[in-house]
């Protein structure tokens, strides 16, 4: 019996951009003792937000506000912008899907970095776009190459994550600002700033909200500790922002998540506490790495790329050993970045476990 | 400055399929006293589910399981199916978007009923599909006309809501089963059964899970009282179900919502209680209608279409008056269904308010 999928969909695999830790747990038939692989925030959301979300459970029978009115206003206030500059969506993943849909038709070019965020690539493939990839340069996204490629192929979108995932590196504000000037006018810069809350304000680029070529992605999944709530947002020119209304799932936001995100924004003390806890935990990870003779990549995020000292095959062995010992971590996909494993900030208990099992994993990897 | 949207997106309005009640409240500068317009369940979710969702707040820092493993298994068990027959998504709205994306290319035909669910139409327009519409027949979806149109235009999708929204009517099980047999093999039947939990099991069609042409949409937004949580699901052949993995937002589900839906399924007592409360409330609405000399449309849902006795203009006046008095209700979009207003089951207080303001609204509408 014929099933008449679209041409694009027929060509796609039924793939998952990431295997989740729960799937690994089911396969291993054990629960991870340390969940420090998805750059979630073990320090959780604002206690005030948790309290309000619990109270709001009485209103879960109601659809959320499809306009995200109150949350957009609060986000706008945080950034000193108008709510017309803000789009709220089901995590950055969801927003990236809408963005790609708005700009990418079959055969259109899109520029990104080899080994950068796979879910963006998933969306580009999903709409029939052609991915053109720059390489990392010294574990940083290579902005020069990205712009050169975007300009020469008239890319619809150029994706830059800053700070970068999976390496944790940052490109400095001036460089980002200068590539925007160099970018041809047919390309939208998608600036994924999921980890921006961990970066000092003055190290982030200044981008005018009247710029019609830049969309900045932010999230409540990282520093705000609400990955499970699915709240992301996007900052940009009102024309770009309003066009998401053409394609988005208007009633897609969980009402409880809207409320949680709103209250989170008010609790700056908690945010600062998380940033400090992350800093301490990253310092511990650095010490553990050093104690085991490993270099680390300087990070501006809540995770650390630890150079295991050899190639991707070796790092994969280290990772597999950690995973089999109940430590969930991940690693970059491409060479030479895949000489590293990527470890998220965690609780003191998480760090103790990593301290215990990392040398074991290194030794085991060396033996086999 | 050119912004290179896709051809389809350039042609779309920045529209919202529905204006939410919150937007109306902001415009009216008052909170609705009775929120009985969106067919939400004022009776709320299972108290057990609420309790578990509150507890689960401690885990909101973690992404939800992108495979929805436990929830899919629980849903499969409810329907005596395999989890391979189940897709979980961000409400039926989200799933409808994925469905349309999988099948509809620019210029493809899609069949639905004039005045049926606008969010489905929004998605079809959004992917460049062409909507071909049958008309209601005696306030029922006209299955004969739908199939005839789907077969003659080789529609990619034929959308049928059963029970129907906004009228609340049902087509009997045999008729649905027989149109599936008549449907040409190139068309997928999208059977939107959002209100199926209010229908006695034996009045719903029997559809083999080996049928590759039918996808049934279900939700936790209605009888399960969790509209704000955004959990819908889809039942179908494993080949169809797995193909959603090509396009869906894998990490789109709120973790708390996954847990709430799972626990809801176990609390059959609450579900039965809600069904009984809905029945009582609908009976009250029928009485109020009758007391005001209005006919009602027999309903199989948690809402009632009340025939205001004249045309759409008149019903709109009735509706506007109710809204201005703090009673949120909606009405059908198309003639002659728009002679009705659509009122959801509510609390006793909601019913008292409706009882008070409906005659006022009718009188006011007659005066002007």
XYZ file of C-alpha atoms in Angstrom:
736
model
C 0.000 0.000 0.000
C 1.492 3.342 -0.970
C 1.922 5.912 1.760
C 2.419 9.220 0.111
C 4.949 10.966 2.239
C 6.473 14.122 0.848
C 9.670 13.785 -1.173
C 11.756 15.217 1.646
C 10.228 13.026 4.320
C 10.719 9.907 2.189
C 14.424 10.700 2.091
C 14.798 11.154 5.848
C 15.830 8.535 8.394
C 13.631 7.994 11.488
C 16.444 9.269 13.603
C 16.881 10.877 16.994
C 19.423 13.729 17.092
C 20.443 12.568 20.565
C 19.915 9.373 22.490
C 18.590 10.458 25.860
C 20.072 9.279 29.162
C 16.856 7.408 29.983
C 17.308 5.247 26.892
C 20.850 4.488 28.014
C 19.579 3.669 31.476
C 17.049 1.251 30.028
C 19.765 -0.400 27.975
C 22.172 -0.596 30.899
C 19.331 -1.628 33.195
C 20.535 0.824 35.819
C 19.965 4.426 36.820
C 22.923 6.768 36.393
C 24.501 7.740 39.699
C 25.769 10.986 38.190
C 23.766 12.638 35.424
C 26.399 15.046 34.145
C 26.170 14.545 30.390
C 23.390 16.767 29.058
C 24.515 20.130 30.475
C 21.395 20.264 32.567
C 21.605 22.186 35.826
C 21.690 19.801 38.776
C 21.238 22.902 40.937
C 17.662 23.104 39.778
C 15.362 26.061 39.255
C 14.647 28.909 41.606
C 12.894 27.596 44.737
C 10.438 30.461 44.294
C 9.692 29.236 40.788
C 9.233 25.674 42.023
C 6.812 26.879 44.661
C 4.789 28.867 42.123
C 4.755 25.973 39.685
C 3.393 23.699 42.380
C 0.691 26.215 43.192
C -0.063 26.650 39.501
C -0.840 22.961 39.234
C -4.412 23.934 40.130
C -4.621 25.741 36.823
C -3.169 23.010 34.637
C -6.647 22.281 33.269
C -6.352 25.572 31.345
C -4.404 25.982 28.131
C -1.455 28.303 28.486
C -1.648 31.790 27.022
C -0.751 31.269 23.338
C 0.696 34.777 23.212
C 3.022 34.171 26.176
C 2.171 37.758 27.073
C 3.416 37.975 30.640
C 6.529 35.894 30.066
C 7.496 37.880 26.971
C 7.149 41.110 28.912
C 9.334 39.799 31.720
C 11.991 38.605 29.273
C 11.863 41.920 27.430
C 12.410 43.685 30.732
C 15.437 41.514 31.497
C 17.008 42.562 28.207
C 15.706 46.100 28.225
C 13.798 45.486 25.023
C 10.205 45.521 23.842
C 8.110 42.359 23.985
C 7.920 42.695 20.197
C 11.569 41.633 20.171
C 10.806 38.384 21.987
C 9.506 35.018 20.815
C 8.837 32.292 23.364
C 8.852 28.667 22.237
C 9.162 25.036 23.267
C 12.876 25.179 24.020
C 15.532 26.351 21.604
C 15.086 23.054 19.756
C 11.520 23.944 18.906
C 12.419 27.482 17.899
C 15.263 26.264 15.672
C 12.739 24.071 13.877
C 10.476 27.049 13.228
C 13.411 29.169 12.113
C 14.613 26.616 9.593
C 11.087 26.131 8.297
C 10.726 29.857 7.716
C 13.852 30.180 5.608
C 14.959 26.860 4.202
C 13.476 25.267 1.117
C 14.732 22.112 -0.540
C 18.227 22.735 -1.859
C 18.872 25.906 0.128
C 22.274 26.297 1.708
C 22.838 26.572 5.432
C 26.195 27.084 7.109
C 27.256 25.658 10.431
C 30.298 24.177 12.140
C 31.172 20.507 11.714
C 30.518 18.902 15.075
C 28.273 21.673 16.352
C 24.686 21.270 17.588
C 23.161 18.213 15.858
C 19.551 19.216 16.463
C 20.041 22.256 14.256
C 21.368 19.956 11.532
C 18.411 17.639 12.090
C 16.030 20.492 11.324
C 17.994 21.623 8.256
C 17.975 18.084 6.865
C 14.317 17.840 7.775
C 13.429 20.738 5.481
C 15.708 19.593 2.660
C 18.441 22.157 3.276
C 22.062 21.561 2.355
C 24.531 21.811 5.214
C 27.829 23.455 4.426
C 30.262 23.146 7.272
C 33.228 25.090 8.540
C 35.725 23.430 10.844
C 36.658 24.311 14.379
C 39.859 26.338 14.693
C 41.700 25.706 17.933
C 38.464 24.355 19.390
C 36.693 27.630 18.623
C 34.034 28.160 15.982
C 35.854 29.642 13.031
C 33.863 32.778 12.327
C 35.995 33.831 9.367
C 35.415 30.552 7.604
C 31.739 30.551 8.533
C 31.147 33.998 7.050
C 33.209 33.234 3.983
C 31.170 30.106 3.347
C 27.867 31.843 4.100
C 28.688 34.672 1.716
C 29.956 32.485 -1.078
C 26.943 30.144 -1.053
C 24.394 32.810 -0.106
C 23.348 30.712 2.864
C 19.839 31.189 4.179
C 21.059 30.718 7.747
C 24.470 30.792 9.391
C 24.436 29.011 12.726
C 26.883 30.089 15.408
C 26.752 28.865 18.982
C 28.434 31.211 21.377
C 29.566 29.946 23.808
C 30.010 26.872 21.733
C 28.689 23.424 22.507
C 30.431 20.889 22.767
C 33.719 22.690 23.448
C 32.564 25.485 25.768
C 34.673 28.131 24.024
C 33.603 31.651 23.195
C 34.318 34.036 20.379
C 34.838 37.504 21.681
C 32.168 40.138 21.365
C 34.047 42.276 18.844
C 34.607 39.372 16.516
C 30.929 38.447 16.527
C 29.978 42.062 15.925
C 32.410 42.360 13.051
C 31.206 39.228 11.252
C 27.658 40.549 11.357
C 28.904 43.510 9.376
C 30.616 41.238 6.891
C 27.638 38.943 6.448
C 25.842 39.225 3.103
C 22.360 40.549 3.431
C 20.629 37.351 2.364
C 21.785 35.357 5.363
C 20.224 35.225 8.810
C 22.677 34.754 11.665
C 21.239 32.311 14.171
C 23.234 33.011 17.295
C 22.634 30.201 19.750
C 23.382 31.666 23.159
C 21.996 28.851 25.293
C 24.892 29.270 27.713
C 24.993 33.072 27.696
C 23.794 33.330 31.291
C 27.164 31.926 32.377
C 29.066 34.620 30.473
C 29.847 38.067 31.922
C 27.560 40.564 30.186
C 30.465 42.579 28.742
C 31.849 39.526 26.947
C 28.664 39.072 24.938
C 28.257 40.910 21.637
C 26.144 44.026 21.463
C 23.531 43.560 18.804
C 21.001 46.169 17.907
C 17.421 44.991 18.057
C 16.902 46.861 14.799
C 19.208 44.428 13.033
C 17.092 42.313 10.724
C 19.691 39.622 10.216
C 20.311 38.322 13.700
C 18.243 36.060 15.914
C 19.625 35.207 19.348
C 18.468 32.011 21.041
C 18.226 31.796 24.813
C 16.867 29.200 27.162
C 15.622 28.373 30.638
C 17.171 24.901 30.313
C 20.673 25.775 31.451
C 21.403 28.408 34.115
C 17.697 28.594 35.041
C 17.602 24.838 35.681
C 14.368 24.095 33.848
C 15.355 21.805 30.968
C 12.342 19.594 31.638
C 9.976 22.559 31.295
C 10.820 23.330 27.656
C 11.068 27.072 27.565
C 13.321 28.813 25.113
C 13.173 32.247 23.612
C 14.499 34.203 20.731
C 15.515 37.855 20.543
C 15.317 39.756 17.283
C 13.795 42.438 15.115
C 9.998 42.626 15.442
C 9.537 41.709 11.771
C 11.481 38.505 12.227
C 9.864 37.764 15.564
C 6.309 38.258 14.323
C 6.880 35.979 11.362
C 7.198 33.023 13.734
C 3.461 33.469 14.223
C 3.081 32.080 10.709
C 4.435 28.683 11.601
C 4.621 28.111 15.329
C 2.440 25.830 17.427
C 0.578 28.654 19.133
C -0.761 26.524 21.968
C 2.483 24.564 22.362
C 3.692 25.937 25.685
C 3.056 24.180 28.968
C 1.209 26.559 31.281
C 3.218 25.513 34.324
C 6.456 26.116 32.438
C 5.339 29.613 31.449
C 4.762 30.424 35.098
C 8.013 28.827 36.237
C 10.060 30.749 33.702
C 8.367 34.008 34.660
C 9.133 33.604 38.355
C 12.680 32.387 37.626
C 13.470 35.699 36.020
C 12.635 37.505 39.228
C 14.929 35.353 41.357
C 18.311 36.798 40.506
C 19.806 35.548 43.754
C 19.201 31.983 42.709
C 20.665 32.603 39.263
C 23.791 34.067 40.820
C 24.021 31.169 43.242
C 23.802 28.691 40.367
C 26.498 30.531 38.452
C 28.741 30.355 41.494
C 28.023 26.678 42.085
C 28.750 25.971 38.443
C 32.038 27.845 38.698
C 33.036 25.794 41.744
C 32.058 22.554 40.126
C 33.929 23.388 36.924
C 36.984 24.171 39.069
C 36.690 20.736 40.654
C 36.450 19.135 37.227
C 39.543 21.053 36.150
C 41.406 19.804 39.214
C 40.338 16.229 38.578
C 41.488 16.532 34.977
C 44.814 17.996 36.017
C 45.322 15.329 38.688
C 44.938 12.768 35.923
C 47.341 14.528 33.595
C 44.628 15.827 31.262
C 44.338 19.234 29.648
C 40.993 21.037 29.609
C 39.424 23.465 27.165
C 38.676 26.856 28.757
C 34.917 26.985 29.209
C 32.301 29.731 29.406
C 29.499 27.284 30.133
C 28.264 24.794 32.725
C 30.315 22.008 31.170
C 33.955 21.221 30.574
C 35.622 19.488 27.654
C 38.414 17.348 29.065
C 41.127 16.320 26.630
C 41.770 12.641 27.269
C 45.128 13.032 25.588
C 44.747 10.727 22.614
C 42.238 10.291 19.785
C 38.488 9.873 19.514
C 38.695 6.121 19.842
C 40.482 6.472 23.147
C 38.095 9.119 24.490
C 35.173 6.898 23.476
C 36.633 4.095 25.579
C 36.952 6.472 28.524
C 33.372 7.587 28.016
C 32.029 4.038 27.714
C 33.773 3.050 30.891
C 32.350 6.012 32.770
C 28.875 5.244 31.462
C 29.143 1.601 32.478
C 30.081 2.810 35.963
C 26.948 4.923 36.186
C 28.447 8.266 35.137
C 26.486 9.821 32.264
C 28.757 12.053 30.159
C 28.934 12.806 26.447
C 31.642 13.640 23.903
C 32.080 15.656 20.715
C 31.257 13.963 17.413
C 34.126 15.112 15.233
C 37.901 14.938 15.112
C 40.001 16.363 16.681
C 37.402 17.631 19.200
C 36.462 14.040 19.957
C 39.755 13.604 21.808
C 37.689 15.121 24.651
C 34.838 14.021 26.828
C 32.269 16.617 27.818
C 31.310 16.731 31.491
C 28.622 18.947 33.004
C 28.887 20.746 36.319
C 27.371 18.635 39.063
C 26.733 18.301 42.758
C 29.587 17.553 45.138
C 28.476 13.935 45.075
C 28.613 13.939 41.273
C 32.130 15.360 41.426
C 33.229 12.731 43.954
C 31.920 10.008 41.682
C 33.669 11.498 38.686
C 36.858 11.846 40.708
C 36.646 8.168 41.590
C 35.772 6.771 38.191
C 37.651 9.042 35.765
C 41.114 7.588 36.594
C 39.643 4.088 36.410
C 38.182 4.882 33.008
C 41.480 6.331 31.764
C 43.381 3.280 32.945
C 40.904 0.863 31.448
C 41.022 2.749 28.164
C 44.800 2.504 28.132
C 44.697 -1.245 28.811
C 42.378 -2.214 25.966
C 16.829 44.648 3.269
C 15.643 41.361 1.793
C 14.658 38.673 4.209
C 14.566 35.478 2.297
C 11.639 33.620 3.693
C 10.492 30.555 1.808
C 7.825 31.036 -0.853
C 5.182 29.453 1.328
C 6.051 31.470 4.401
C 6.013 34.716 2.421
C 2.428 33.954 1.455
C 1.232 33.275 5.001
C -0.368 35.731 7.418
C 1.091 36.052 10.936
C -2.103 34.655 12.283
C -3.259 32.862 15.370
C -5.737 30.025 14.752
C -7.491 31.000 17.972
C -7.436 34.056 20.168
C -6.894 32.751 23.673
C -9.085 33.755 26.619
C -6.141 35.538 28.250
C -5.903 37.900 25.272
C -9.612 38.607 25.617
C -9.160 39.214 29.319
C -6.385 41.693 28.620
C -8.576 43.486 26.122
C -11.584 43.531 28.451
C -9.323 44.384 31.378
C -11.082 41.798 33.523
C -10.717 38.127 34.393
C -13.488 35.845 33.181
C -15.760 34.692 35.986
C -16.629 31.555 34.042
C -14.059 30.051 31.685
C -16.316 27.747 29.699
C -15.261 28.469 26.143
C -12.243 26.308 25.319
C -13.637 22.879 26.249
C -11.069 22.590 28.975
C -11.987 20.484 31.971
C -12.742 22.687 34.964
C -12.760 19.461 37.000
C -9.015 19.291 36.663
C -6.640 16.371 36.470
C -6.448 13.370 38.744
C -5.447 14.473 42.264
C -2.922 11.623 42.203
C -1.423 13.046 39.024
C -1.282 16.526 40.557
C 0.506 15.143 43.580
C 3.055 13.298 41.443
C 3.609 16.343 39.245
C 4.324 18.437 42.320
C 6.803 15.835 43.545
C 8.365 15.635 40.097
C 9.132 19.346 40.249
C 12.413 18.290 41.861
C 13.385 16.683 38.584
C 12.425 19.561 36.284
C 16.122 20.333 35.788
C 16.304 17.177 33.648
C 15.112 16.983 30.063
C 12.173 14.653 29.612
C 12.706 11.268 28.023
C 12.653 12.021 24.263
C 11.290 8.533 23.594
C 8.360 8.981 26.001
C 9.009 5.337 26.848
C 6.997 4.910 30.029
C 4.079 7.044 28.903
C 3.835 5.266 25.548
C 3.762 1.912 27.324
C 1.008 3.075 29.649
C -1.053 4.426 26.755
C -0.494 1.227 24.784
C -1.749 -0.747 27.765
C -4.890 1.404 27.970
C -5.690 0.573 24.345
C -4.395 -2.987 24.446
C -1.831 -2.161 21.777
C 1.944 -2.158 21.437
C 3.928 0.975 22.242
C 4.965 0.871 18.576
C 1.396 1.949 17.789
C 1.715 5.084 19.929
C 3.233 8.492 19.286
C 3.303 11.062 22.090
C 3.512 14.748 21.212
C 2.958 18.307 22.357
C -0.824 18.147 22.255
C -2.889 17.144 19.235
C -2.050 20.553 17.742
C 1.629 19.675 17.662
C 0.992 16.212 16.247
C -1.303 17.597 13.532
C 1.557 19.875 12.482
C 3.931 16.921 12.169
C 1.320 14.904 10.297
C 0.687 17.616 7.739
C 4.418 18.148 7.297
C 4.926 14.465 6.572
C 2.336 14.292 3.819
C 1.553 17.697 2.406
C 3.684 19.479 -0.180
C 2.796 22.718 -1.867
C -0.321 22.207 -3.962
C -1.367 18.918 -2.380
C -5.030 18.458 -1.612
C -6.403 17.957 1.867
C -10.040 17.384 2.723
C -11.834 18.607 5.808
C -15.186 20.004 6.888
C -15.961 23.692 6.498
C -16.081 25.103 10.023
C -14.168 22.226 11.593
C -10.929 22.537 13.610
C -9.088 25.681 12.438
C -5.701 24.613 13.778
C -5.670 21.709 11.331
C -6.366 24.192 8.526
C -3.622 26.450 9.865
C -1.119 23.626 9.475
C -2.339 22.703 5.990
C -2.031 26.314 4.860
C 1.323 26.474 6.568
C 2.712 23.722 4.361
C 1.128 25.034 1.192
C -1.648 22.466 1.018
C -4.989 23.150 -0.634
C -8.032 22.728 1.577
C -11.066 21.175 -0.019
C -14.067 21.323 2.237
C -17.234 19.343 2.677
C -20.193 20.854 4.467
C -21.884 19.769 7.638
C -25.052 17.752 7.108
C -27.572 18.211 9.897
C -24.749 19.445 12.108
C -22.818 16.193 11.560
C -19.644 15.834 9.545
C -20.774 14.528 6.175
C -18.655 11.434 5.758
C -20.068 10.572 2.341
C -19.127 13.952 0.943
C -15.738 13.888 2.660
C -14.819 10.518 1.134
C -16.171 11.478 -2.257
C -14.059 14.632 -2.234
C -10.973 12.839 -0.881
C -11.244 10.161 -3.552
C -11.864 12.529 -6.411
C -8.950 14.830 -5.566
C -6.652 12.093 -4.241
C -6.304 13.998 -1.000
C -3.178 13.425 1.032
C -5.156 13.672 4.260
C -8.838 13.524 5.098
C -9.561 15.102 8.468
C -12.536 13.882 10.467
C -13.218 14.879 14.040
C -15.391 12.398 15.871
C -17.040 13.532 18.057
C -17.029 16.738 16.124
C -15.922 20.120 17.357
C -17.675 22.654 17.400
C -21.020 20.819 17.202
C -20.412 17.885 19.546
C -22.067 15.362 17.228
C -20.810 11.895 16.455
C -20.876 9.688 13.403
C -21.640 6.149 14.343
C -18.952 3.526 14.475
C -20.196 1.538 11.484
C -20.259 4.598 9.257
C -16.683 5.496 10.143
C -15.590 1.917 9.548
C -17.334 1.813 6.193
C -15.775 5.039 4.912
C -12.332 3.690 5.711
C -13.093 0.850 3.334
C -14.220 3.280 0.670
C -11.243 5.588 1.016
C -8.748 5.513 -1.856
C -5.417 4.130 -0.852
C -3.502 7.381 -1.279
C -5.315 9.203 1.497
C -4.554 9.105 5.212
C -7.582 9.417 7.468
C -6.758 11.691 10.368
C -9.392 10.812 12.931
C -9.365 13.467 15.624
C -10.843 11.814 18.686
C -9.978 14.486 21.248
C -13.345 13.936 22.929
C -13.412 10.143 22.654
C -13.044 9.659 26.400
C -16.574 11.022 26.811
C -17.996 8.453 24.363
C -19.047 4.941 25.398
C -16.428 2.533 24.053
C -18.907 0.642 21.895
C -19.881 3.785 20.020
C -16.334 4.344 18.796
C -15.195 2.710 15.555
C -13.085 -0.409 15.670
C -9.942 0.202 13.682
C -7.258 -2.391 13.218
C -3.814 -1.248 14.245
C -2.582 -2.904 11.063
C -4.453 -0.341 8.975
C -1.871 1.898 7.342
C -4.316 4.640 6.421
C -5.696 5.724 9.751
C -4.188 7.817 12.519
C -6.310 8.475 15.607
C -5.567 11.552 17.690
C -6.184 11.538 21.435
C -5.402 13.983 24.182
C -4.967 14.582 27.885
C -6.415 18.078 27.441
C -10.090 17.167 27.713
C -11.372 14.387 29.987
C -7.974 14.115 31.694
C -8.041 17.821 32.573
C -4.473 18.645 31.559
C -4.816 21.115 28.672
C -2.042 23.262 30.119
C 0.367 20.318 30.135
C 0.340 19.768 26.352
C 0.158 16.027 25.998
C -1.484 14.452 23.004
C -0.987 11.123 21.362
C -1.631 9.358 18.146
C -2.547 5.732 17.515
C -1.614 4.032 14.263
C 0.351 1.479 12.335
C 3.981 1.235 13.486
C 5.247 2.368 10.062
C 3.233 5.561 10.272
C 4.060 6.095 13.920
C 7.801 5.639 13.479
C 7.894 8.100 10.610
C 7.028 10.912 13.029
C 10.584 10.404 14.307
C 11.726 12.008 11.054
C 10.182 15.353 11.849
C 9.174 15.699 15.462
C 10.824 17.833 18.127
C 12.281 14.902 20.030
C 12.930 16.838 23.213
C 9.681 18.787 23.001
C 7.772 17.224 25.874
C 7.646 18.771 29.324
C 8.934 16.240 31.839
C 6.286 17.117 34.419
C 3.567 16.656 31.819
C 4.891 13.217 30.891
C 4.644 12.180 34.530
C 1.215 13.732 35.005
C -0.201 11.972 31.963
C 1.251 8.651 33.076
C -0.311 8.848 36.525
C -3.621 10.136 35.110
C -4.018 6.935 33.161
C -3.911 4.927 36.352
C -6.619 6.958 38.057
C -9.727 5.574 36.373
C -11.906 6.648 39.280
C -11.109 10.272 38.618
C -11.766 9.867 34.903
C -15.157 8.322 35.638
C -15.947 11.070 38.113
C -15.109 13.724 35.519
C -17.287 12.017 32.934
C -20.169 12.012 35.419
C -19.608 15.655 36.367
C -19.507 16.600 32.700
C -22.758 14.726 32.111
C -24.418 16.599 34.973
C -23.122 19.927 33.803
C -24.234 19.311 30.231
C -27.677 18.415 31.574
C -27.773 21.745 33.406
C -26.771 23.548 30.211
C -29.556 21.736 28.369
C -32.041 22.803 31.001
C -30.891 26.411 30.839
C -31.200 26.335 27.063
C -34.665 24.839 27.243
C -35.784 27.328 29.900
C -34.798 30.049 27.450
C -36.622 28.454 24.556
C -33.439 27.282 22.790
C -32.781 23.984 21.088
C -29.492 22.172 21.689
C -27.419 19.882 19.508
C -27.029 16.379 21.012
C -23.467 16.200 22.291
C -20.940 13.427 22.903
C -18.389 15.795 24.366
C -17.781 18.118 27.320
C -19.442 20.995 25.512
C -22.866 21.843 24.177
C -23.838 23.773 21.077
C -26.884 25.851 21.964
C -28.994 27.031 19.051
C -29.797 30.677 19.741
C -32.703 30.424 17.327
C -31.673 32.889 14.662
C -28.598 33.481 12.498
C -24.866 33.878 13.097
C -25.165 37.605 13.609
C -27.639 37.061 16.388
C -25.585 34.327 18.058
C -22.540 36.593 17.878
C -24.436 39.271 19.767
C -25.395 36.725 22.410
C -21.779 35.619 22.646
C -20.424 39.152 22.869
C -22.830 39.969 25.627
C -21.845 36.879 27.597
C -18.172 37.705 27.144
C -18.676 41.274 28.296
C -20.364 39.883 31.394
C -17.371 37.717 32.191
C -18.576 34.461 30.644
C -16.019 33.070 28.184
C -17.745 30.991 25.496
C -17.091 30.468 21.793
C -19.155 29.815 18.676
C -18.860 27.984 15.339
C -17.357 29.880 12.420
C -19.648 28.878 9.586
C -23.281 29.086 8.654
C -25.678 27.592 9.640
C -23.689 26.162 12.567
C -22.996 29.696 13.728
C -26.616 30.018 14.828
C -25.222 28.329 17.947
C -22.926 29.272 20.775
C -20.620 26.597 22.155
C -20.500 26.258 25.928
C -18.199 23.934 27.858
C -19.188 21.943 30.914
C -18.321 23.862 34.067
C -18.547 23.964 37.816
C -21.847 24.582 39.538
C -20.797 28.187 39.957
C -20.083 28.429 36.218
C -23.533 27.023 35.499
C -25.173 29.495 37.854
C -23.405 32.351 36.114
C -24.444 31.062 32.723
C -27.992 30.610 33.953
C -28.005 34.222 35.093
C -26.395 35.817 32.055
C -27.688 33.716 29.150
C -31.244 35.144 29.265
C -29.795 38.633 29.623
C -27.603 38.046 26.597
C -30.533 36.693 24.567
C -32.678 39.694 25.477
C -29.936 42.177 24.722
C -29.285 40.487 21.393
C -32.975 40.768 20.522
C -33.037 44.459 21.429
C -30.144 45.588 19.208
